Amino acid sequence: MIGALFANLAILLYILGAAGYLVFIFRQNKQAGQGAAWMIRLGFVLQSISLILRTADLGQLPILNMTEALGFYGWALVGVYLLLSFKFDIPALGAFVSPMAAAMILLSLLIPARPLTVVPIFQSVWLTVHLGAIFIGYGFFSLAFVAGVMYLLQEHQIKAKLTGGLYRRLPSLNALDTLNYYSLSMGFPMITLGIIFGAIYAQLSLGTYWRWDPKEVWSLITWLIYAALLHQRLTVGWRGRRAALLSIVGFSVLCFTFLGVSYFFSGYHSFDSLKRLQMK
């Protein structure tokens, strides 16, 4: 009951934070931006408490159905945003992150879900670290996507000689490109570790490291896209617009891997398959 209350308060704070950031962007109101930042921080604290209580109740991270996975994804996104805000002073970033997080959590509320139970096969620390690393990686790649979108917006403002509020609130192209690279360089090892931990968990629980399940195949495709982007940045010097566009492409594939594969393909990673296991 307390966990649900904290989760609902967190959603409210994320929505208010998103509204505050929009006022900050379009009305040039600095106080609205500062207030929005505090609402996002408080919302994150409340959602973290809610997730800790939920994890203690389940004995596993609450990610085993779409409803809770979306909520956890929103939490991971806000978490990595707050972490990077210590390194990058980009208040406008919150105007893009907070609506994404609020939308994920609100969408999770619209999806009906059965009460979640954790059967013995899911009670593994390897599954916990696998899921945790994957979703934190998703959070960093989401920030790389946001940085790419902001880069293209600011580039358009500059080329069109638009010097209004949006231009003044968005950071320089160089700052956005640096944020993009930093997010990619943090997200890639997390996703890599997540895949490795998942393989170990599969070996221990199913007797094989890799089964070419649709989720595994698309996870590998997603990993290869980001590996190619990082390789090109480090060896060929890809920066700016090209890196921003590929970050957006990578995020599109990531969304399909997370949502599309779970719904449109069968396999032991699908939420329907997980649901059947929980009903046994």
PDB file of C-alpha atoms in Angstrom, residues 62-272:
ATOM      1  CA  PRO A  62       9.825  -6.026 -10.501  1.00  0.00           C
ATOM      2  CA  ILE A  63      10.467  -6.363 -14.254  1.00  0.00           C
ATOM      3  CA  LEU A  64       8.795  -9.666 -15.112  1.00  0.00           C
ATOM      4  CA  ASN A  65       5.739  -8.208 -16.834  1.00  0.00           C
ATOM      5  CA  MET A  66       5.347  -5.273 -19.212  1.00  0.00           C
ATOM      6  CA  THR A  67       3.587  -3.104 -16.635  1.00  0.00           C
ATOM      7  CA  GLU A  68       6.393  -3.228 -14.110  1.00  0.00           C
ATOM      8  CA  ALA A  69       9.146  -3.312 -16.746  1.00  0.00           C
ATOM      9  CA  LEU A  70       7.975   0.035 -18.140  1.00  0.00           C
ATOM     10  CA  GLY A  71       7.933   1.540 -14.659  1.00  0.00           C
ATOM     11  CA  PHE A  72      11.448   0.238 -13.974  1.00  0.00           C
ATOM     12  CA  TYR A  73      12.656   1.588 -17.334  1.00  0.00           C
ATOM     13  CA  GLY A  74      11.308   5.032 -16.419  1.00  0.00           C
ATOM     14  CA  TRP A  75      13.112   4.823 -13.074  1.00  0.00           C
ATOM     15  CA  ALA A  76      16.408   3.816 -14.749  1.00  0.00           C
ATOM     16  CA  LEU A  77      16.100   6.688 -17.232  1.00  0.00           C
ATOM     17  CA  VAL A  78      15.587   9.271 -14.489  1.00  0.00           C
ATOM     18  CA  GLY A  79      18.382   7.696 -12.439  1.00  0.00           C
ATOM     19  CA  VAL A  80      21.035   7.949 -15.136  1.00  0.00           C
ATOM     20  CA  TYR A  81      19.825  11.468 -15.992  1.00  0.00           C
ATOM     21  CA  LEU A  82      20.299  12.572 -12.376  1.00  0.00           C
ATOM     22  CA  LEU A  83      23.697  10.841 -12.284  1.00  0.00           C
ATOM     23  CA  LEU A  84      24.912  12.614 -15.429  1.00  0.00           C
ATOM     24  CA  SER A  85      23.496  15.943 -14.228  1.00  0.00           C
ATOM     25  CA  PHE A  86      26.457  16.047 -11.795  1.00  0.00           C
ATOM     26  CA  LYS A  87      28.813  16.070 -14.794  1.00  0.00           C
ATOM     27  CA  PHE A  88      26.757  17.951 -17.400  1.00  0.00           C
ATOM     28  CA  ASP A  89      24.998  21.181 -16.459  1.00  0.00           C
ATOM     29  CA  ILE A  90      22.232  20.981 -19.079  1.00  0.00           C
ATOM     30  CA  PRO A  91      18.900  21.985 -17.470  1.00  0.00           C
ATOM     31  CA  ALA A  92      17.049  21.638 -20.797  1.00  0.00           C
ATOM     32  CA  LEU A  93      17.820  17.911 -20.748  1.00  0.00           C
ATOM     33  CA  GLY A  94      15.184  17.503 -18.061  1.00  0.00           C
ATOM     34  CA  ALA A  95      12.547  18.896 -20.444  1.00  0.00           C
ATOM     35  CA  PHE A  96      13.098  15.846 -22.661  1.00  0.00           C
ATOM     36  CA  VAL A  97      13.773  13.181 -20.017  1.00  0.00           C
ATOM     37  CA  SER A  98      10.926  13.894 -17.595  1.00  0.00           C
ATOM     38  CA  PRO A  99       8.111  13.547 -20.212  1.00  0.00           C
ATOM     39  CA  MET A 100       9.681  10.281 -21.422  1.00  0.00           C
ATOM     40  CA  ALA A 101       9.819   8.867 -17.901  1.00  0.00           C
ATOM     41  CA  ALA A 102       6.291  10.074 -17.079  1.00  0.00           C
ATOM     42  CA  ALA A 103       4.957   8.598 -20.348  1.00  0.00           C
ATOM     43  CA  MET A 104       6.559   5.196 -19.643  1.00  0.00           C
ATOM     44  CA  ILE A 105       5.100   5.022 -16.151  1.00  0.00           C
ATOM     45  CA  LEU A 106       1.670   6.288 -17.247  1.00  0.00           C
ATOM     46  CA  LEU A 107       1.651   3.751 -20.092  1.00  0.00           C
ATOM     47  CA  SER A 108       2.416   1.019 -17.594  1.00  0.00           C
ATOM     48  CA  LEU A 109      -0.736   2.006 -15.701  1.00  0.00           C
ATOM     49  CA  LEU A 110      -2.850   1.475 -18.832  1.00  0.00           C
ATOM     50  CA  ILE A 111      -1.665  -2.104 -19.354  1.00  0.00           C
ATOM     51  CA  PRO A 112      -3.664  -4.643 -17.326  1.00  0.00           C
ATOM     52  CA  ALA A 113      -1.502  -7.054 -15.381  1.00  0.00           C
ATOM     53  CA  ARG A 114      -2.096 -10.071 -13.183  1.00  0.00           C
ATOM     54  CA  PRO A 115      -0.647 -10.011  -9.673  1.00  0.00           C
ATOM     55  CA  LEU A 116       3.010 -10.928 -10.078  1.00  0.00           C
ATOM     56  CA  THR A 117       4.504 -13.951  -8.366  1.00  0.00           C
ATOM     57  CA  VAL A 118       8.130 -15.057  -8.609  1.00  0.00           C
ATOM     58  CA  VAL A 119       8.541 -18.786  -9.168  1.00  0.00           C
ATOM     59  CA  PRO A 120      11.822 -20.485  -8.085  1.00  0.00           C
ATOM     60  CA  ILE A 121      13.402 -20.300 -11.569  1.00  0.00           C
ATOM     61  CA  PHE A 122      13.325 -16.486 -11.322  1.00  0.00           C
ATOM     62  CA  GLN A 123      14.862 -16.393  -7.843  1.00  0.00           C
ATOM     63  CA  SER A 124      18.443 -15.989  -9.018  1.00  0.00           C
ATOM     64  CA  VAL A 125      20.997 -13.286  -8.351  1.00  0.00           C
ATOM     65  CA  TRP A 126      22.243 -13.745 -11.932  1.00  0.00           C
ATOM     66  CA  LEU A 127      18.781 -12.804 -13.216  1.00  0.00           C
ATOM     67  CA  THR A 128      18.783  -9.772 -10.913  1.00  0.00           C
ATOM     68  CA  VAL A 129      22.130  -8.457 -12.167  1.00  0.00           C
ATOM     69  CA  HIS A 130      21.169  -9.341 -15.775  1.00  0.00           C
ATOM     70  CA  LEU A 131      17.967  -7.288 -15.606  1.00  0.00           C
ATOM     71  CA  GLY A 132      19.557  -4.466 -13.619  1.00  0.00           C
ATOM     72  CA  ALA A 133      22.475  -4.033 -16.043  1.00  0.00           C
ATOM     73  CA  ILE A 134      20.220  -4.214 -19.117  1.00  0.00           C
ATOM     74  CA  PHE A 135      17.802  -1.557 -17.883  1.00  0.00           C
ATOM     75  CA  ILE A 136      20.557   0.787 -16.701  1.00  0.00           C
ATOM     76  CA  GLY A 137      22.104   0.387 -20.163  1.00  0.00           C
ATOM     77  CA  TYR A 138      18.711   1.211 -21.666  1.00  0.00           C
ATOM     78  CA  GLY A 139      18.698   4.370 -19.546  1.00  0.00           C
ATOM     79  CA  PHE A 140      22.077   5.523 -20.885  1.00  0.00           C
ATOM     80  CA  PHE A 141      21.128   4.734 -24.501  1.00  0.00           C
ATOM     81  CA  SER A 142      17.890   6.684 -23.998  1.00  0.00           C
ATOM     82  CA  LEU A 143      19.961   9.683 -22.924  1.00  0.00           C
ATOM     83  CA  ALA A 144      22.150   9.245 -26.014  1.00  0.00           C
ATOM     84  CA  PHE A 145      18.946   9.330 -28.071  1.00  0.00           C
ATOM     85  CA  VAL A 146      17.759  12.496 -26.292  1.00  0.00           C
ATOM     86  CA  ALA A 147      21.154  14.126 -26.844  1.00  0.00           C
ATOM     87  CA  GLY A 148      20.913  13.194 -30.539  1.00  0.00           C
ATOM     88  CA  VAL A 149      17.441  14.736 -30.876  1.00  0.00           C
ATOM     89  CA  MET A 150      18.570  17.891 -29.061  1.00  0.00           C
ATOM     90  CA  TYR A 151      21.631  18.083 -31.325  1.00  0.00           C
ATOM     91  CA  LEU A 152      19.484  17.982 -34.468  1.00  0.00           C
ATOM     92  CA  LEU A 153      17.090  20.574 -33.030  1.00  0.00           C
ATOM     93  CA  GLN A 154      19.898  22.957 -32.126  1.00  0.00           C
ATOM     94  CA  GLU A 155      21.578  22.407 -35.478  1.00  0.00           C
ATOM     95  CA  HIS A 156      18.311  23.339 -37.187  1.00  0.00           C
ATOM     96  CA  GLN A 157      18.017  26.478 -35.026  1.00  0.00           C
ATOM     97  CA  ILE A 158      21.523  27.530 -36.028  1.00  0.00           C
ATOM     98  CA  LYS A 159      21.146  26.804 -39.744  1.00  0.00           C
ATOM     99  CA  ALA A 160      17.765  28.574 -39.860  1.00  0.00           C
ATOM    100  CA  LYS A 161      19.226  31.487 -37.837  1.00  0.00           C
ATOM    101  CA  LEU A 162      16.477  31.075 -35.227  1.00  0.00           C
ATOM    102  CA  THR A 163      17.688  32.717 -32.021  1.00  0.00           C
ATOM    103  CA  GLY A 164      14.538  32.404 -29.908  1.00  0.00           C
ATOM    104  CA  GLY A 165      13.981  30.755 -26.542  1.00  0.00           C
ATOM    105  CA  LEU A 166      14.655  27.203 -27.701  1.00  0.00           C
ATOM    106  CA  TYR A 167      18.028  28.184 -29.150  1.00  0.00           C
ATOM    107  CA  ARG A 168      19.041  29.965 -25.959  1.00  0.00           C
ATOM    108  CA  ARG A 169      17.940  27.092 -23.692  1.00  0.00           C
ATOM    109  CA  LEU A 170      19.603  24.320 -25.675  1.00  0.00           C
ATOM    110  CA  PRO A 171      23.361  23.872 -25.042  1.00  0.00           C
ATOM    111  CA  SER A 172      26.046  24.095 -27.685  1.00  0.00           C
ATOM    112  CA  LEU A 173      26.402  21.414 -30.351  1.00  0.00           C
ATOM    113  CA  ASN A 174      29.741  20.404 -28.859  1.00  0.00           C
ATOM    114  CA  ALA A 175      28.195  19.901 -25.388  1.00  0.00           C
ATOM    115  CA  LEU A 176      25.409  17.755 -26.843  1.00  0.00           C
ATOM    116  CA  ASP A 177      27.864  15.673 -28.851  1.00  0.00           C
ATOM    117  CA  THR A 178      29.964  15.122 -25.715  1.00  0.00           C
ATOM    118  CA  LEU A 179      26.842  14.065 -23.784  1.00  0.00           C
ATOM    119  CA  ASN A 180      25.945  11.687 -26.610  1.00  0.00           C
ATOM    120  CA  TYR A 181      29.387  10.071 -26.551  1.00  0.00           C
ATOM    121  CA  TYR A 182      29.506   9.847 -22.758  1.00  0.00           C
ATOM    122  CA  SER A 183      26.055   8.200 -22.623  1.00  0.00           C
ATOM    123  CA  LEU A 184      27.060   5.678 -25.283  1.00  0.00           C
ATOM    124  CA  SER A 185      30.353   4.877 -23.566  1.00  0.00           C
ATOM    125  CA  MET A 186      28.537   4.244 -20.270  1.00  0.00           C
ATOM    126  CA  GLY A 187      25.589   2.354 -21.738  1.00  0.00           C
ATOM    127  CA  PHE A 188      27.567  -0.020 -23.934  1.00  0.00           C
ATOM    128  CA  PRO A 189      29.474  -1.822 -21.133  1.00  0.00           C
ATOM    129  CA  MET A 190      26.248  -2.073 -19.105  1.00  0.00           C
ATOM    130  CA  ILE A 191      24.419  -3.751 -22.002  1.00  0.00           C
ATOM    131  CA  THR A 192      27.430  -6.000 -22.623  1.00  0.00           C
ATOM    132  CA  LEU A 193      27.514  -7.064 -18.978  1.00  0.00           C
ATOM    133  CA  GLY A 194      23.744  -7.567 -19.039  1.00  0.00           C
ATOM    134  CA  ILE A 195      24.022  -9.959 -21.998  1.00  0.00           C
ATOM    135  CA  ILE A 196      26.888 -11.863 -20.328  1.00  0.00           C
ATOM    136  CA  PHE A 197      24.999 -12.150 -17.029  1.00  0.00           C
ATOM    137  CA  GLY A 198      21.900 -13.293 -18.938  1.00  0.00           C
ATOM    138  CA  ALA A 199      23.909 -16.029 -20.673  1.00  0.00           C
ATOM    139  CA  ILE A 200      25.255 -17.248 -17.330  1.00  0.00           C
ATOM    140  CA  TYR A 201      21.733 -17.267 -15.886  1.00  0.00           C
ATOM    141  CA  ALA A 202      20.464 -19.219 -18.930  1.00  0.00           C
ATOM    142  CA  GLN A 203      23.220 -21.810 -18.528  1.00  0.00           C
ATOM    143  CA  LEU A 204      22.468 -22.284 -14.841  1.00  0.00           C
ATOM    144  CA  SER A 205      18.680 -22.406 -15.206  1.00  0.00           C
ATOM    145  CA  LEU A 206      18.133 -23.843 -18.721  1.00  0.00           C
ATOM    146  CA  GLY A 207      21.381 -25.670 -19.426  1.00  0.00           C
ATOM    147  CA  THR A 208      22.483 -23.543 -22.385  1.00  0.00           C
ATOM    148  CA  TYR A 209      24.151 -20.141 -22.743  1.00  0.00           C
ATOM    149  CA  TRP A 210      22.302 -19.081 -25.893  1.00  0.00           C
ATOM    150  CA  ARG A 211      19.124 -20.356 -27.588  1.00  0.00           C
ATOM    151  CA  TRP A 212      18.731 -17.880 -30.476  1.00  0.00           C
ATOM    152  CA  ASP A 213      15.464 -16.761 -28.933  1.00  0.00           C
ATOM    153  CA  PRO A 214      14.015 -13.690 -30.813  1.00  0.00           C
ATOM    154  CA  LYS A 215      14.829 -11.421 -27.856  1.00  0.00           C
ATOM    155  CA  GLU A 216      18.406 -12.715 -27.825  1.00  0.00           C
ATOM    156  CA  VAL A 217      18.771 -12.201 -31.582  1.00  0.00           C
ATOM    157  CA  TRP A 218      17.420  -8.643 -31.473  1.00  0.00           C
ATOM    158  CA  SER A 219      19.493  -7.857 -28.390  1.00  0.00           C
ATOM    159  CA  LEU A 220      22.546  -8.945 -30.369  1.00  0.00           C
ATOM    160  CA  ILE A 221      21.479  -6.738 -33.305  1.00  0.00           C
ATOM    161  CA  THR A 222      21.036  -3.789 -30.937  1.00  0.00           C
ATOM    162  CA  TRP A 223      24.442  -4.460 -29.372  1.00  0.00           C
ATOM    163  CA  LEU A 224      26.088  -4.614 -32.816  1.00  0.00           C
ATOM    164  CA  ILE A 225      24.559  -1.262 -33.846  1.00  0.00           C
ATOM    165  CA  TYR A 226      25.899   0.481 -30.754  1.00  0.00           C
ATOM    166  CA  ALA A 227      29.242  -1.330 -31.103  1.00  0.00           C
ATOM    167  CA  ALA A 228      29.481  -0.027 -34.671  1.00  0.00           C
ATOM    168  CA  LEU A 229      28.626   3.506 -33.556  1.00  0.00           C
ATOM    169  CA  LEU A 230      31.259   3.492 -30.820  1.00  0.00           C
ATOM    170  CA  HIS A 231      33.821   1.945 -33.175  1.00  0.00           C
ATOM    171  CA  GLN A 232      33.191   4.619 -35.791  1.00  0.00           C
ATOM    172  CA  ARG A 233      33.429   7.377 -33.197  1.00  0.00           C
ATOM    173  CA  LEU A 234      36.705   6.071 -31.798  1.00  0.00           C
ATOM    174  CA  THR A 235      38.461   5.025 -35.004  1.00  0.00           C
ATOM    175  CA  VAL A 236      36.960   7.076 -37.843  1.00  0.00           C
ATOM    176  CA  GLY A 237      36.053  10.145 -35.825  1.00  0.00           C
ATOM    177  CA  TRP A 238      32.307  10.127 -36.379  1.00  0.00           C
ATOM    178  CA  ARG A 239      30.835  13.055 -34.473  1.00  0.00           C
ATOM    179  CA  GLY A 240      28.001  15.521 -34.641  1.00  0.00           C
ATOM    180  CA  ARG A 241      25.063  14.941 -36.966  1.00  0.00           C
ATOM    181  CA  ARG A 242      26.106  11.456 -38.108  1.00  0.00           C
ATOM    182  CA  ALA A 243      26.546  10.194 -34.531  1.00  0.00           C
ATOM    183  CA  ALA A 244      23.246  11.821 -33.499  1.00  0.00           C
ATOM    184  CA  LEU A 245      21.357  10.106 -36.323  1.00  0.00           C
ATOM    185  CA  LEU A 246      22.835   6.694 -35.584  1.00  0.00           C
ATOM    186  CA  SER A 247      21.994   7.124 -31.887  1.00  0.00           C
ATOM    187  CA  ILE A 248      18.373   7.685 -32.917  1.00  0.00           C
ATOM    188  CA  VAL A 249      18.447   4.614 -35.169  1.00  0.00           C
ATOM    189  CA  GLY A 250      19.978   2.550 -32.373  1.00  0.00           C
ATOM    190  CA  PHE A 251      17.309   3.692 -29.929  1.00  0.00           C
ATOM    191  CA  SER A 252      14.551   2.788 -32.424  1.00  0.00           C
ATOM    192  CA  VAL A 253      15.940  -0.749 -32.652  1.00  0.00           C
ATOM    193  CA  LEU A 254      16.264  -0.853 -28.863  1.00  0.00           C
ATOM    194  CA  CYS A 255      12.565   0.080 -28.488  1.00  0.00           C
ATOM    195  CA  PHE A 256      11.605  -2.692 -30.917  1.00  0.00           C
ATOM    196  CA  THR A 257      13.773  -5.159 -28.989  1.00  0.00           C
ATOM    197  CA  PHE A 258      12.146  -4.140 -25.720  1.00  0.00           C
ATOM    198  CA  LEU A 259       8.512  -3.727 -26.813  1.00  0.00           C
ATOM    199  CA  GLY A 260       8.024  -5.179 -30.297  1.00  0.00           C
ATOM    200  CA  VAL A 261       9.836  -8.467 -29.793  1.00  0.00           C
ATOM    201  CA  SER A 262       8.056  -9.025 -26.479  1.00  0.00           C
ATOM    202  CA  TYR A 263       4.645  -8.695 -28.133  1.00  0.00           C
ATOM    203  CA  PHE A 264       5.084  -9.931 -31.705  1.00  0.00           C
ATOM    204  CA  PHE A 265       7.443 -12.891 -31.258  1.00  0.00           C
ATOM    205  CA  SER A 266       7.148 -16.001 -29.175  1.00  0.00           C
ATOM    206  CA  GLY A 267      10.040 -17.263 -27.122  1.00  0.00           C
ATOM    207  CA  TYR A 268      11.046 -17.766 -23.546  1.00  0.00           C
ATOM    208  CA  HIS A 269      11.842 -14.057 -23.154  1.00  0.00           C
ATOM    209  CA  SER A 270       8.327 -12.940 -24.147  1.00  0.00           C
ATOM    210  CA  PHE A 271       6.103 -11.646 -21.375  1.00  0.00           C
ATOM    211  CA  ASP A 272       3.454 -14.264 -22.309  1.00  0.00           C
TER     212      ASP A 272
END
